[in-house]
mmCIF file of C-alpha atoms and ligand atoms in Angstrom:
data_model
loop_
_atom_site.group_PDB
_atom_site.id
_atom_site.type_symbol
_atom_site.label_atom_id
_atom_site.label_comp_id
_atom_site.label_asym_id
_atom_site.label_seq_id
_atom_site.Cartn_x
_atom_site.Cartn_y
_atom_site.Cartn_z
ATOM 1 C CA UNK A 761 3.686 1.290 -30.628
ATOM 2 C CA UNK A 762 4.857 -2.087 -31.929
ATOM 3 C CA UNK A 763 7.832 -3.755 -30.261
ATOM 4 C CA UNK A 764 7.434 -2.511 -26.706
ATOM 5 C CA UNK A 765 3.679 -3.107 -26.456
ATOM 6 C CA UNK A 766 4.264 -6.599 -25.130
ATOM 7 C CA UNK A 767 6.749 -5.522 -22.472
ATOM 8 C CA UNK A 768 5.344 -6.379 -19.039
ATOM 9 C CA UNK A 769 8.615 -6.231 -17.130
ATOM 10 C CA UNK A 770 11.201 -3.513 -16.793
ATOM 11 C CA UNK A 771 14.710 -3.494 -18.211
ATOM 12 C CA UNK A 772 16.837 -3.495 -15.073
ATOM 13 C CA UNK A 773 20.483 -2.899 -14.330
ATOM 14 C CA UNK A 774 23.028 -0.669 -12.639
ATOM 15 C CA UNK A 775 23.820 2.906 -13.607
ATOM 16 C CA UNK A 776 27.425 3.251 -14.811
ATOM 17 C CA UNK A 777 29.560 6.069 -16.166
ATOM 18 C CA UNK A 778 29.054 6.999 -19.839
ATOM 19 C CA UNK A 779 31.232 9.189 -22.045
ATOM 20 C CA UNK A 780 30.289 12.221 -19.950
ATOM 21 C CA UNK A 781 28.923 14.202 -22.931
ATOM 22 C CA UNK A 782 25.262 14.342 -21.961
ATOM 23 C CA UNK A 783 25.418 17.035 -19.273
ATOM 24 C CA UNK A 784 27.308 19.368 -21.644
ATOM 25 C CA UNK A 785 24.588 18.844 -24.248
ATOM 26 C CA UNK A 786 21.921 19.814 -21.729
ATOM 27 C CA UNK A 787 20.650 16.226 -21.732
ATOM 28 C CA UNK A 788 22.306 14.382 -18.851
ATOM 29 C CA UNK A 789 21.645 10.660 -19.067
ATOM 30 C CA UNK A 790 21.951 7.718 -16.711
ATOM 31 C CA UNK A 791 23.799 4.948 -18.559
ATOM 32 C CA UNK A 792 22.415 1.504 -17.758
ATOM 33 C CA UNK A 793 24.505 -1.679 -17.654
ATOM 34 C CA UNK A 794 21.594 -4.023 -18.327
ATOM 35 C CA UNK A 795 21.454 -7.187 -16.228
ATOM 36 C CA UNK A 796 22.908 -10.199 -18.067
ATOM 37 C CA UNK A 797 20.280 -12.025 -20.094
ATOM 38 C CA UNK A 798 17.948 -8.993 -20.252
ATOM 39 C CA UNK A 799 15.890 -8.364 -23.337
ATOM 40 C CA UNK A 800 17.073 -4.976 -24.608
ATOM 41 C CA UNK A 801 14.561 -3.417 -27.042
ATOM 42 C CA UNK A 802 15.841 -2.575 -30.530
ATOM 43 C CA UNK A 803 17.808 0.656 -31.057
ATOM 44 C CA UNK A 804 15.452 3.670 -31.006
ATOM 45 C CA UNK A 805 14.255 6.522 -28.799
ATOM 46 C CA UNK A 806 11.481 5.601 -26.320
ATOM 47 C CA UNK A 807 9.395 7.130 -23.565
ATOM 48 C CA UNK A 808 9.343 5.328 -20.246
ATOM 49 C CA UNK A 809 9.149 5.412 -16.477
ATOM 50 C CA UNK A 810 12.313 5.107 -14.391
ATOM 51 C CA UNK A 811 12.043 3.304 -11.036
ATOM 52 C CA UNK A 812 14.903 3.698 -8.543
ATOM 53 C CA UNK A 813 15.111 0.451 -6.634
ATOM 54 C CA UNK A 814 16.742 1.900 -3.507
ATOM 55 C CA UNK A 815 13.943 4.358 -2.796
ATOM 56 C CA UNK A 816 11.059 3.311 -5.061
ATOM 57 C CA UNK A 817 11.027 6.833 -6.531
ATOM 58 C CA UNK A 818 9.577 6.982 -10.049
ATOM 59 C CA UNK A 819 10.691 9.522 -12.654
ATOM 60 C CA UNK A 820 9.549 10.484 -16.151
ATOM 61 C CA UNK A 821 12.141 9.632 -18.785
ATOM 62 C CA UNK A 822 13.183 9.537 -22.417
ATOM 63 C CA UNK A 823 15.313 6.522 -23.279
ATOM 64 C CA UNK A 824 17.962 6.232 -25.994
ATOM 65 C CA UNK A 825 19.064 2.761 -27.072
ATOM 66 C CA UNK A 826 21.747 2.733 -29.726
ATOM 67 C CA UNK A 827 25.352 3.266 -30.673
ATOM 68 C CA UNK A 828 25.199 7.097 -30.455
ATOM 69 C CA UNK A 829 26.096 7.293 -34.176
ATOM 70 C CA UNK A 830 26.336 11.097 -34.075
ATOM 71 C CA UNK A 831 29.448 10.703 -31.912
ATOM 72 C CA UNK A 832 30.677 7.112 -32.246
ATOM 73 C CA UNK A 833 31.695 4.799 -35.078
ATOM 74 C CA UNK A 834 31.351 1.629 -33.036
ATOM 75 C CA UNK A 835 28.410 -0.749 -32.940
ATOM 76 C CA UNK A 836 28.365 -0.939 -29.126
ATOM 77 C CA UNK A 837 24.802 -0.417 -27.948
ATOM 78 C CA UNK A 838 24.258 2.049 -25.097
ATOM 79 C CA UNK A 839 21.108 2.142 -22.965
ATOM 80 C CA UNK A 840 20.652 5.646 -21.562
ATOM 81 C CA UNK A 841 17.795 7.498 -19.935
ATOM 82 C CA UNK A 842 17.305 11.235 -19.572
ATOM 83 C CA UNK A 843 15.062 11.958 -16.572
ATOM 84 C CA UNK A 844 12.809 14.970 -17.068
ATOM 85 C CA UNK A 845 12.201 15.748 -13.440
ATOM 86 C CA UNK A 846 15.481 15.166 -11.571
ATOM 87 C CA UNK A 847 19.135 15.951 -12.199
ATOM 88 C CA UNK A 848 20.799 13.366 -9.879
ATOM 89 C CA UNK A 849 23.493 11.286 -11.582
ATOM 90 C CA UNK A 850 22.183 7.883 -10.267
ATOM 91 C CA UNK A 851 25.701 6.370 -10.373
ATOM 92 C CA UNK A 852 25.847 2.916 -8.782
ATOM 93 C CA UNK A 853 22.064 2.727 -8.330
ATOM 94 C CA UNK A 854 19.891 -0.094 -9.605
ATOM 95 C CA UNK A 855 17.028 1.146 -11.744
ATOM 96 C CA UNK A 856 14.238 -0.317 -13.853
ATOM 97 C CA UNK A 857 13.037 1.144 -17.160
ATOM 98 C CA UNK A 858 9.344 0.615 -17.928
ATOM 99 C CA UNK A 859 8.885 1.291 -21.636
ATOM 100 C CA UNK A 860 5.746 3.125 -22.741
ATOM 101 C CA UNK A 861 6.220 3.817 -26.448
ATOM 102 C CA UNK A 862 8.725 4.048 -29.244
ATOM 103 C CA UNK A 863 9.225 7.643 -30.402
ATOM 104 C CA UNK A 864 11.593 7.455 -33.389
ATOM 105 C CA UNK A 865 14.629 5.802 -34.957
ATOM 106 C CA UNK A 866 18.112 6.746 -33.789
ATOM 107 C CA UNK A 867 19.673 9.216 -36.259
ATOM 108 C CA UNK A 868 23.277 10.094 -37.141
ATOM 109 C CA UNK A 869 22.903 13.875 -36.934
ATOM 110 C CA UNK A 870 25.126 16.267 -38.882
ATOM 111 C CA UNK A 871 25.668 18.437 -35.818
ATOM 112 C CA UNK A 872 25.296 18.460 -32.054
ATOM 113 C CA UNK A 873 22.750 21.299 -32.399
ATOM 114 C CA UNK A 874 20.548 19.087 -34.588
ATOM 115 C CA UNK A 875 20.718 16.311 -31.994
ATOM 116 C CA UNK A 876 19.808 18.679 -29.152
ATOM 117 C CA UNK A 877 16.856 20.089 -31.150
ATOM 118 C CA UNK A 878 15.568 16.564 -31.805
ATOM 119 C CA UNK A 879 16.077 15.521 -28.178
ATOM 120 C CA UNK A 880 14.018 18.521 -26.978
ATOM 121 C CA UNK A 881 11.142 17.395 -29.200
ATOM 122 C CA UNK A 882 11.568 13.804 -27.980
ATOM 123 C CA UNK A 883 11.117 14.951 -24.383
ATOM 124 C CA UNK A 884 7.915 16.844 -25.275
ATOM 125 C CA UNK A 885 6.572 13.802 -27.110
ATOM 126 C CA UNK A 886 7.614 11.556 -24.237
ATOM 127 C CA UNK A 887 5.782 13.753 -21.715
ATOM 128 C CA UNK A 888 2.572 13.395 -23.742
ATOM 129 C CA UNK A 889 3.012 9.628 -24.024
ATOM 130 C CA UNK A 890 3.657 9.211 -20.286
ATOM 131 C CA UNK A 891 0.482 11.193 -19.548
ATOM 132 C CA UNK A 892 -1.579 9.107 -22.011
ATOM 133 C CA UNK A 893 -3.828 6.209 -20.980
ATOM 134 C CA UNK A 894 -1.118 3.767 -21.957
ATOM 135 C CA UNK A 895 1.484 5.712 -19.999
ATOM 136 C CA UNK A 896 -0.706 5.626 -16.879
ATOM 137 C CA UNK A 897 -1.322 1.889 -17.331
ATOM 138 C CA UNK A 898 2.405 1.178 -17.529
ATOM 139 C CA UNK A 899 2.929 3.318 -14.420
ATOM 140 C CA UNK A 900 0.242 1.363 -12.567
ATOM 141 C CA UNK A 901 2.069 -1.849 -13.511
ATOM 142 C CA UNK A 902 5.373 -0.458 -12.281
ATOM 143 C CA UNK A 903 3.881 0.633 -8.957
ATOM 144 C CA UNK A 904 2.061 -2.676 -8.504
ATOM 145 C CA UNK A 905 5.324 -4.552 -9.109
ATOM 146 C CA UNK A 906 6.809 -2.433 -6.359
ATOM 147 C CA UNK A 907 3.892 -3.247 -4.053
ATOM 148 C CA UNK A 908 2.353 0.211 -4.227
ATOM 149 C CA UNK A 909 -0.962 1.499 -5.487
ATOM 150 C CA UNK A 910 -0.476 5.251 -5.127
ATOM 151 C CA UNK A 911 0.233 7.254 -8.246
ATOM 152 C CA UNK A 912 3.194 9.544 -8.844
HETATM 153 C C1 FMN B 1847 16.277 12.113 -25.891
HETATM 154 C C2 FMN B 1847 17.552 11.585 -26.496
HETATM 155 C C3 FMN B 1847 17.633 11.352 -27.864
HETATM 156 C C4 FMN B 1847 18.812 10.890 -28.436
HETATM 157 N N1 FMN B 1847 18.869 10.682 -29.789
HETATM 158 C C5 FMN B 1847 20.039 10.333 -30.360
HETATM 159 C C6 FMN B 1847 20.138 10.175 -31.774
HETATM 160 O O1 FMN B 1847 19.155 10.223 -32.525
HETATM 161 N N2 FMN B 1847 21.381 9.945 -32.307
HETATM 162 C C7 FMN B 1847 22.502 9.818 -31.516
HETATM 163 O O2 FMN B 1847 23.590 9.639 -32.054
HETATM 164 N N3 FMN B 1847 22.429 9.896 -30.165
HETATM 165 C C8 FMN B 1847 21.221 10.136 -29.572
HETATM 166 N N4 FMN B 1847 21.127 10.235 -28.206
HETATM 167 C C9 FMN B 1847 22.247 9.785 -27.370
HETATM 168 C C10 FMN B 1847 23.295 10.857 -27.176
HETATM 169 O O3 FMN B 1847 24.224 10.812 -28.225
HETATM 170 C C11 FMN B 1847 23.999 10.566 -25.830
HETATM 171 O O4 FMN B 1847 23.061 10.639 -24.783
HETATM 172 C C12 FMN B 1847 25.100 11.559 -25.600
HETATM 173 O O5 FMN B 1847 26.115 11.375 -26.548
HETATM 174 C C13 FMN B 1847 25.710 11.428 -24.185
HETATM 175 O O6 FMN B 1847 26.330 10.198 -24.026
HETATM 176 P P1 FMN B 1847 27.023 9.851 -22.612
HETATM 177 O O7 FMN B 1847 25.940 9.678 -21.591
HETATM 178 O O8 FMN B 1847 27.757 8.547 -22.880
HETATM 179 O O9 FMN B 1847 27.920 10.988 -22.280
HETATM 180 C C14 FMN B 1847 19.947 10.657 -27.618
HETATM 181 C C15 FMN B 1847 19.857 10.872 -26.228
HETATM 182 C C16 FMN B 1847 18.682 11.339 -25.676
HETATM 183 C C17 FMN B 1847 18.612 11.568 -24.201
#
Protein backbone atom coordinates (compact mmCIF):
# COMPACT_ATOMS: atom_id res chain seq x y z
CA UNK A 1 0.00 0.00 0.00
CA UNK A 2 3.19 2.04 -0.37
CA UNK A 3 3.08 5.75 0.41
CA UNK A 4 0.44 5.83 3.11
CA UNK A 5 1.73 2.83 5.07
CA UNK A 6 3.91 5.08 7.19
CA UNK A 7 1.13 7.53 8.02
CA UNK A 8 0.56 7.52 11.79
CA UNK A 9 -1.26 10.84 12.00
CA UNK A 10 -4.35 12.11 10.26
CA UNK A 11 -4.54 14.83 7.63
CA UNK A 12 -6.55 17.51 9.39
CA UNK A 13 -8.29 20.67 8.31
CA UNK A 14 -11.60 22.46 7.90
CA UNK A 15 -14.36 21.48 5.49
CA UNK A 16 -14.95 24.20 2.88
CA UNK A 17 -17.20 24.61 -0.13
CA UNK A 18 -16.12 22.84 -3.34
CA UNK A 19 -17.45 23.31 -6.87
CA UNK A 20 -20.78 21.81 -5.80
CA UNK A 21 -20.70 19.05 -8.45
CA UNK A 22 -20.40 16.02 -6.19
CA UNK A 23 -23.99 15.79 -4.95
CA UNK A 24 -25.29 15.90 -8.55
CA UNK A 25 -22.95 13.04 -9.44
CA UNK A 26 -24.32 10.96 -6.57
CA UNK A 27 -20.98 11.28 -4.78
CA UNK A 28 -21.19 14.21 -2.38
CA UNK A 29 -17.78 15.06 -0.97
CA UNK A 30 -16.49 17.11 1.94
CA UNK A 31 -13.72 19.36 0.61
CA UNK A 32 -10.85 19.73 3.08
CA UNK A 33 -8.72 22.86 3.44
CA UNK A 34 -5.71 21.06 4.90
CA UNK A 35 -4.00 22.74 7.85
CA UNK A 36 -0.93 24.75 6.78
CA UNK A 37 2.21 22.64 6.80
CA UNK A 38 0.29 19.34 6.54
CA UNK A 39 1.73 16.48 4.57
CA UNK A 40 -0.82 15.84 1.81
CA UNK A 41 -0.37 12.37 0.24
CA UNK A 42 0.27 12.26 -3.51
CA UNK A 43 -2.69 12.56 -5.91
CA UNK A 44 -4.69 9.30 -5.98
CA UNK A 45 -7.86 7.69 -4.65
CA UNK A 46 -7.59 6.26 -1.10
CA UNK A 47 -9.68 4.53 1.52
CA UNK A 48 -9.73 6.06 4.97
CA UNK A 49 -11.55 6.83 8.19
CA UNK A 50 -13.05 10.28 8.76
CA UNK A 51 -13.06 11.63 12.33
CA UNK A 52 -15.27 14.64 13.11
CA UNK A 53 -13.49 16.61 15.79
CA UNK A 54 -16.60 18.28 17.23
CA UNK A 55 -18.33 15.02 18.10
CA UNK A 56 -15.67 12.31 17.75
CA UNK A 57 -17.94 10.50 15.27
CA UNK A 58 -16.04 8.25 12.86
CA UNK A 59 -17.22 7.54 9.31
CA UNK A 60 -16.09 5.25 6.50
CA UNK A 61 -14.74 7.18 3.52
CA UNK A 62 -13.18 7.20 0.08
CA UNK A 63 -10.74 10.05 -0.44
CA UNK A 64 -9.85 11.79 -3.70
CA UNK A 65 -6.67 13.86 -3.83
CA UNK A 66 -6.03 15.55 -7.14
CA UNK A 67 -6.91 18.26 -9.60
CA UNK A 68 -10.21 16.65 -10.72
CA UNK A 69 -8.82 16.40 -14.28
CA UNK A 70 -12.15 15.12 -15.65
CA UNK A 71 -13.60 18.58 -14.97
CA UNK A 72 -10.70 21.00 -14.47
CA UNK A 73 -7.65 22.08 -16.44
CA UNK A 74 -5.85 23.58 -13.46
CA UNK A 75 -3.18 21.96 -11.33
CA UNK A 76 -4.82 22.99 -8.04
CA UNK A 77 -4.96 19.95 -5.78
CA UNK A 78 -8.27 19.23 -4.04
CA UNK A 79 -8.60 16.97 -0.99
CA UNK A 80 -12.12 15.54 -0.87
CA UNK A 81 -13.76 12.71 1.01
CA UNK A 82 -16.97 10.88 0.18
CA UNK A 83 -18.47 9.40 3.36
CA UNK A 84 -20.23 6.09 2.79
CA UNK A 85 -22.47 6.18 5.82
CA UNK A 86 -23.66 9.79 6.25
CA UNK A 87 -24.92 12.52 3.95
CA UNK A 88 -24.24 15.62 6.14
CA UNK A 89 -22.32 18.38 4.35
CA UNK A 90 -19.76 18.92 7.20
CA UNK A 91 -19.28 22.59 6.21
CA UNK A 92 -17.15 24.51 8.71
CA UNK A 93 -16.29 21.38 10.71
CA UNK A 94 -12.77 20.26 11.53
CA UNK A 95 -12.11 16.69 10.46
CA UNK A 96 -9.19 14.27 10.35
CA UNK A 97 -8.56 11.78 7.54
CA UNK A 98 -6.85 8.54 8.60
CA UNK A 99 -5.54 6.91 5.43
CA UNK A 100 -5.81 3.13 5.13
CA UNK A 101 -4.74 2.31 1.58
CA UNK A 102 -4.21 3.69 -1.88
CA UNK A 103 -6.82 2.40 -4.34
CA UNK A 104 -5.82 3.78 -7.75
CA UNK A 105 -4.41 6.70 -9.72
CA UNK A 106 -6.61 9.69 -10.50
CA UNK A 107 -7.90 9.44 -14.09
CA UNK A 108 -9.10 12.03 -16.62
CA UNK A 109 -12.30 10.25 -17.64
CA UNK A 110 -13.93 10.75 -21.03
CA UNK A 111 -17.36 11.15 -19.45
CA UNK A 112 -19.08 11.79 -16.15
CA UNK A 113 -20.70 8.33 -16.41
CA UNK A 114 -17.25 6.71 -16.56
CA UNK A 115 -16.18 8.64 -13.46
CA UNK A 116 -19.31 7.63 -11.54
CA UNK A 117 -18.84 3.95 -12.51
CA UNK A 118 -15.23 4.06 -11.28
CA UNK A 119 -16.20 5.86 -8.07
CA UNK A 120 -18.81 3.17 -7.29
CA UNK A 121 -16.10 0.51 -7.58
CA UNK A 122 -13.75 2.63 -5.45
CA UNK A 123 -16.32 2.71 -2.65
CA UNK A 124 -16.72 -1.09 -2.77
CA UNK A 125 -12.95 -1.54 -2.68
CA UNK A 126 -12.67 1.02 0.11
CA UNK A 127 -15.29 -0.81 2.20
CA UNK A 128 -13.24 -4.02 1.94
CA UNK A 129 -10.03 -2.20 2.86
CA UNK A 130 -11.61 -0.50 5.88
CA UNK A 131 -12.87 -3.89 7.10
CA UNK A 132 -9.43 -5.51 6.61
CA UNK A 133 -6.93 -6.07 9.43
CA UNK A 134 -5.06 -2.96 8.37
CA UNK A 135 -8.26 -0.94 8.26
CA UNK A 136 -9.14 -2.02 11.81
CA UNK A 137 -5.62 -1.19 13.01
CA UNK A 138 -5.83 2.32 11.57
CA UNK A 139 -9.25 2.73 13.21
CA UNK A 140 -7.82 1.63 16.56
CA UNK A 141 -5.10 4.27 16.16
CA UNK A 142 -7.67 6.94 15.35
CA UNK A 143 -9.81 6.06 18.36
CA UNK A 144 -6.79 5.89 20.67
CA UNK A 145 -5.70 9.35 19.49
CA UNK A 146 -9.17 10.53 20.44
CA UNK A 147 -8.87 8.88 23.86
CA UNK A 148 -11.33 6.11 23.11
CA UNK A 149 -11.02 2.35 22.95
CA UNK A 150 -14.48 1.37 21.72
CA UNK A 151 -14.86 0.39 18.10
CA UNK A 152 -17.23 1.93 15.57
C1 LIG B 1 -14.46 7.99 -5.02
C2 LIG B 1 -14.03 9.16 -5.86
C3 LIG B 1 -13.21 8.97 -6.96
C4 LIG B 1 -12.83 10.05 -7.76
N1 LIG B 1 -12.02 9.83 -8.85
C5 LIG B 1 -11.74 10.85 -9.68
C6 LIG B 1 -10.96 10.63 -10.85
O1 LIG B 1 -10.40 9.55 -11.10
N2 LIG B 1 -10.81 11.68 -11.73
C7 LIG B 1 -11.35 12.92 -11.48
O2 LIG B 1 -11.21 13.81 -12.31
N3 LIG B 1 -12.04 13.18 -10.34
C8 LIG B 1 -12.24 12.17 -9.43
N4 LIG B 1 -12.95 12.40 -8.28
C9 LIG B 1 -13.24 13.79 -7.88
C10 LIG B 1 -14.49 14.33 -8.52
O3 LIG B 1 -14.18 14.89 -9.77
C11 LIG B 1 -15.06 15.41 -7.58
O4 LIG B 1 -15.39 14.83 -6.34
C12 LIG B 1 -16.27 16.05 -8.19
O5 LIG B 1 -15.91 16.77 -9.34
C13 LIG B 1 -16.98 17.00 -7.20
O6 LIG B 1 -16.17 18.08 -6.88
P1 LIG B 1 -16.72 19.19 -5.86
O7 LIG B 1 -16.79 18.58 -4.49
O8 LIG B 1 -15.66 20.29 -5.92
O9 LIG B 1 -18.05 19.62 -6.35
C14 LIG B 1 -13.30 11.35 -7.46
C15 LIG B 1 -14.12 11.55 -6.33
C16 LIG B 1 -14.49 10.47 -5.55
C17 LIG B 1 -15.37 10.70 -4.36
